[in-house]
Every structure is written in structure tokens, then in C-alpha cells.
JSON list of C-alpha atoms in Angstrom, two decimals:
[
{"chain": "T", "resi": 24, "resn": "PRO", "atom": "CA", "xyz": [-14.77, -9.21, 8.76]},
{"chain": "T", "resi": 25, "resn": "ALA", "atom": "CA", "xyz": [-11.66, -6.63, 9.38]},
{"chain": "T", "resi": 26, "resn": "PRO", "atom": "CA", "xyz": [-11.01, -4.91, 12.64]},
{"chain": "T", "resi": 27, "resn": "PHE", "atom": "CA", "xyz": [-10.85, -1.30, 11.18]},
{"chain": "T", "resi": 28, "resn": "ASP", "atom": "CA", "xyz": [-13.77, 0.64, 11.26]},
{"chain": "T", "resi": 29, "resn": "THR", "atom": "CA", "xyz": [-11.58, 3.84, 9.06]},
{"chain": "T", "resi": 30, "resn": "ALA", "atom": "CA", "xyz": [-8.90, 4.56, 6.42]},
{"chain": "T", "resi": 31, "resn": "ARG", "atom": "CA", "xyz": [-6.95, 8.16, 6.31]},
{"chain": "T", "resi": 32, "resn": "TRP", "atom": "CA", "xyz": [-4.26, 8.89, 4.29]},
{"chain": "T", "resi": 33, "resn": "LEU", "atom": "CA", "xyz": [-1.07, 10.35, 5.49]},
{"chain": "T", "resi": 34, "resn": "ARG", "atom": "CA", "xyz": [1.08, 12.62, 4.31]},
{"chain": "T", "resi": 35, "resn": "GLY", "atom": "CA", "xyz": [3.94, 14.41, 6.00]},
{"chain": "T", "resi": 36, "resn": "ASP", "atom": "CA", "xyz": [8.00, 14.04, 5.66]},
{"chain": "T", "resi": 37, "resn": "ALA", "atom": "CA", "xyz": [9.76, 11.15, 5.46]},
{"chain": "T", "resi": 38, "resn": "ALA", "atom": "CA", "xyz": [11.33, 11.65, 9.40]},
{"chain": "T", "resi": 39, "resn": "ALA", "atom": "CA", "xyz": [7.03, 11.75, 10.61]},
{"chain": "T", "resi": 40, "resn": "LEU", "atom": "CA", "xyz": [5.83, 9.20, 8.93]},
{"chain": "T", "resi": 41, "resn": "ALA", "atom": "CA", "xyz": [8.66, 6.37, 9.71]},
{"chain": "T", "resi": 42, "resn": "SER", "atom": "CA", "xyz": [8.37, 7.31, 13.75]},
{"chain": "T", "resi": 43, "resn": "PHE", "atom": "CA", "xyz": [4.49, 6.67, 13.34]},
{"chain": "T", "resi": 44, "resn": "GLU", "atom": "CA", "xyz": [5.58, 3.51, 10.87]},
{"chain": "T", "resi": 45, "resn": "LYS", "atom": "CA", "xyz": [7.42, 1.95, 13.91]},
{"chain": "T", "resi": 46, "resn": "PHE", "atom": "CA", "xyz": [4.96, 2.92, 16.48]},
{"chain": "T", "resi": 47, "resn": "ASN", "atom": "CA", "xyz": [1.81, 2.42, 14.44]},
{"chain": "T", "resi": 48, "resn": "ARG", "atom": "CA", "xyz": [2.89, -1.44, 11.99]},
{"chain": "T", "resi": 49, "resn": "ALA", "atom": "CA", "xyz": [-0.35, -3.20, 12.53]},
{"chain": "T", "resi": 50, "resn": "ASN", "atom": "CA", "xyz": [-2.90, -0.62, 11.48]},
{"chain": "T", "resi": 51, "resn": "LEU", "atom": "CA", "xyz": [-0.67, 0.52, 8.43]},
{"chain": "T", "resi": 52, "resn": "ALA", "atom": "CA", "xyz": [-1.30, -0.48, 4.56]},
{"chain": "T", "resi": 53, "resn": "LYS", "atom": "CA", "xyz": [-0.32, 0.56, 1.49]},
{"chain": "T", "resi": 54, "resn": "ASP", "atom": "CA", "xyz": [-2.23, 1.68, -1.40]},
{"chain": "T", "resi": 55, "resn": "ARG", "atom": "CA", "xyz": [-2.36, 0.98, -5.27]},
{"chain": "T", "resi": 56, "resn": "ASP", "atom": "CA", "xyz": [0.17, 4.07, -5.81]},
{"chain": "T", "resi": 57, "resn": "GLY", "atom": "CA", "xyz": [2.13, 2.29, -1.99]},
{"chain": "T", "resi": 58, "resn": "ASP", "atom": "CA", "xyz": [0.88, 5.10, -0.12]},
{"chain": "T", "resi": 59, "resn": "TRP", "atom": "CA", "xyz": [0.57, 5.06, 3.84]},
{"chain": "T", "resi": 60, "resn": "VAL", "atom": "CA", "xyz": [-2.92, 4.36, 5.10]},
{"chain": "T", "resi": 61, "resn": "PHE", "atom": "CA", "xyz": [-4.00, 4.41, 8.43]},
{"chain": "T", "resi": 62, "resn": "LEU", "atom": "CA", "xyz": [-6.50, 1.94, 9.15]},
{"chain": "T", "resi": 63, "resn": "ALA", "atom": "CA", "xyz": [-8.20, 2.89, 12.80]},
{"chain": "T", "resi": 64, "resn": "LYS", "atom": "CA", "xyz": [-10.55, 1.63, 14.71]},
{"chain": "T", "resi": 65, "resn": "SER", "atom": "CA", "xyz": [-12.53, 4.49, 15.37]},
{"chain": "T", "resi": 66, "resn": "ALA", "atom": "CA", "xyz": [-13.28, 7.90, 15.19]},
{"chain": "T", "resi": 67, "resn": "TRP", "atom": "CA", "xyz": [-11.08, 8.00, 18.47]},
{"chain": "T", "resi": 68, "resn": "ASP", "atom": "CA", "xyz": [-8.51, 6.75, 17.45]},
{"chain": "T", "resi": 69, "resn": "VAL", "atom": "CA", "xyz": [-7.17, 9.34, 14.63]},
{"chain": "T", "resi": 70, "resn": "GLY", "atom": "CA", "xyz": [-8.26, 12.10, 16.39]},
{"chain": "T", "resi": 71, "resn": "TYR", "atom": "CA", "xyz": [-5.89, 10.36, 19.08]},
{"chain": "T", "resi": 72, "resn": "GLN", "atom": "CA", "xyz": [-3.21, 9.45, 16.41]},
{"chain": "T", "resi": 73, "resn": "GLN", "atom": "CA", "xyz": [-3.43, 13.02, 14.74]},
{"chain": "T", "resi": 74, "resn": "GLU", "atom": "CA", "xyz": [-3.25, 14.80, 18.59]},
{"chain": "T", "resi": 75, "resn": "LYS", "atom": "CA", "xyz": [-0.30, 12.17, 18.94]},
{"chain": "T", "resi": 76, "resn": "ASN", "atom": "CA", "xyz": [1.32, 13.27, 15.57]},
{"chain": "T", "resi": 77, "resn": "PRO", "atom": "CA", "xyz": [0.82, 17.09, 15.19]},
{"chain": "T", "resi": 78, "resn": "GLU", "atom": "CA", "xyz": [3.21, 16.81, 11.97]},
{"chain": "T", "resi": 79, "resn": "LEU", "atom": "CA", "xyz": [1.16, 14.58, 10.12]},
{"chain": "T", "resi": 80, "resn": "THR", "atom": "CA", "xyz": [-1.82, 15.23, 7.78]},
{"chain": "T", "resi": 81, "resn": "PHE", "atom": "CA", "xyz": [-4.76, 12.45, 7.36]},
{"chain": "T", "resi": 82, "resn": "SER", "atom": "CA", "xyz": [-6.58, 13.04, 5.03]},
{"chain": "T", "resi": 83, "resn": "THR", "atom": "CA", "xyz": [-10.35, 10.75, 4.87]},
{"chain": "T", "resi": 84, "resn": "THR", "atom": "CA", "xyz": [-9.56, 11.48, 1.17]},
{"chain": "T", "resi": 85, "resn": "LYS", "atom": "CA", "xyz": [-6.08, 10.52, -0.59]},
{"chain": "T", "resi": 86, "resn": "GLU", "atom": "CA", "xyz": [-5.61, 13.94, -3.00]},
{"chain": "T", "resi": 87, "resn": "ARG", "atom": "CA", "xyz": [-4.01, 13.25, -6.29]}
]
């Protein structure tokens, strides 16, 4: 089983996404459309990353 509990789609400008990717590579995947998805081990992990990265939006569902 995967060690992840939840996923969040990421939105933000290219620089913010690149910075987040640099430090969180092991917890990132791309969906079928090529958009970044943050794979979190817990709700706490999501909250922590949201606090550290206010320039990014962490969405529970993907906007089309």
C-alpha cells in the first residue's frame, strides 16, 4: 500500500510550483492532464505545506 492518506491538486505561478517541487519531489505526482498533485501522508502534512506555501492553492478537487 502507498504511504499517502490524501491528495491535493496544486495551483500557482510557475516559480512557486518549481520551488515547491524542489523540496517535495517525493510527494508529487502528475495527473493524466499533466497537472501537479501533492500526495500527503496526513491532514497535518497538508496544513503544514499550506502554511509554508501561501502562494499555492491546495485543492481537494481539480478545477476544469
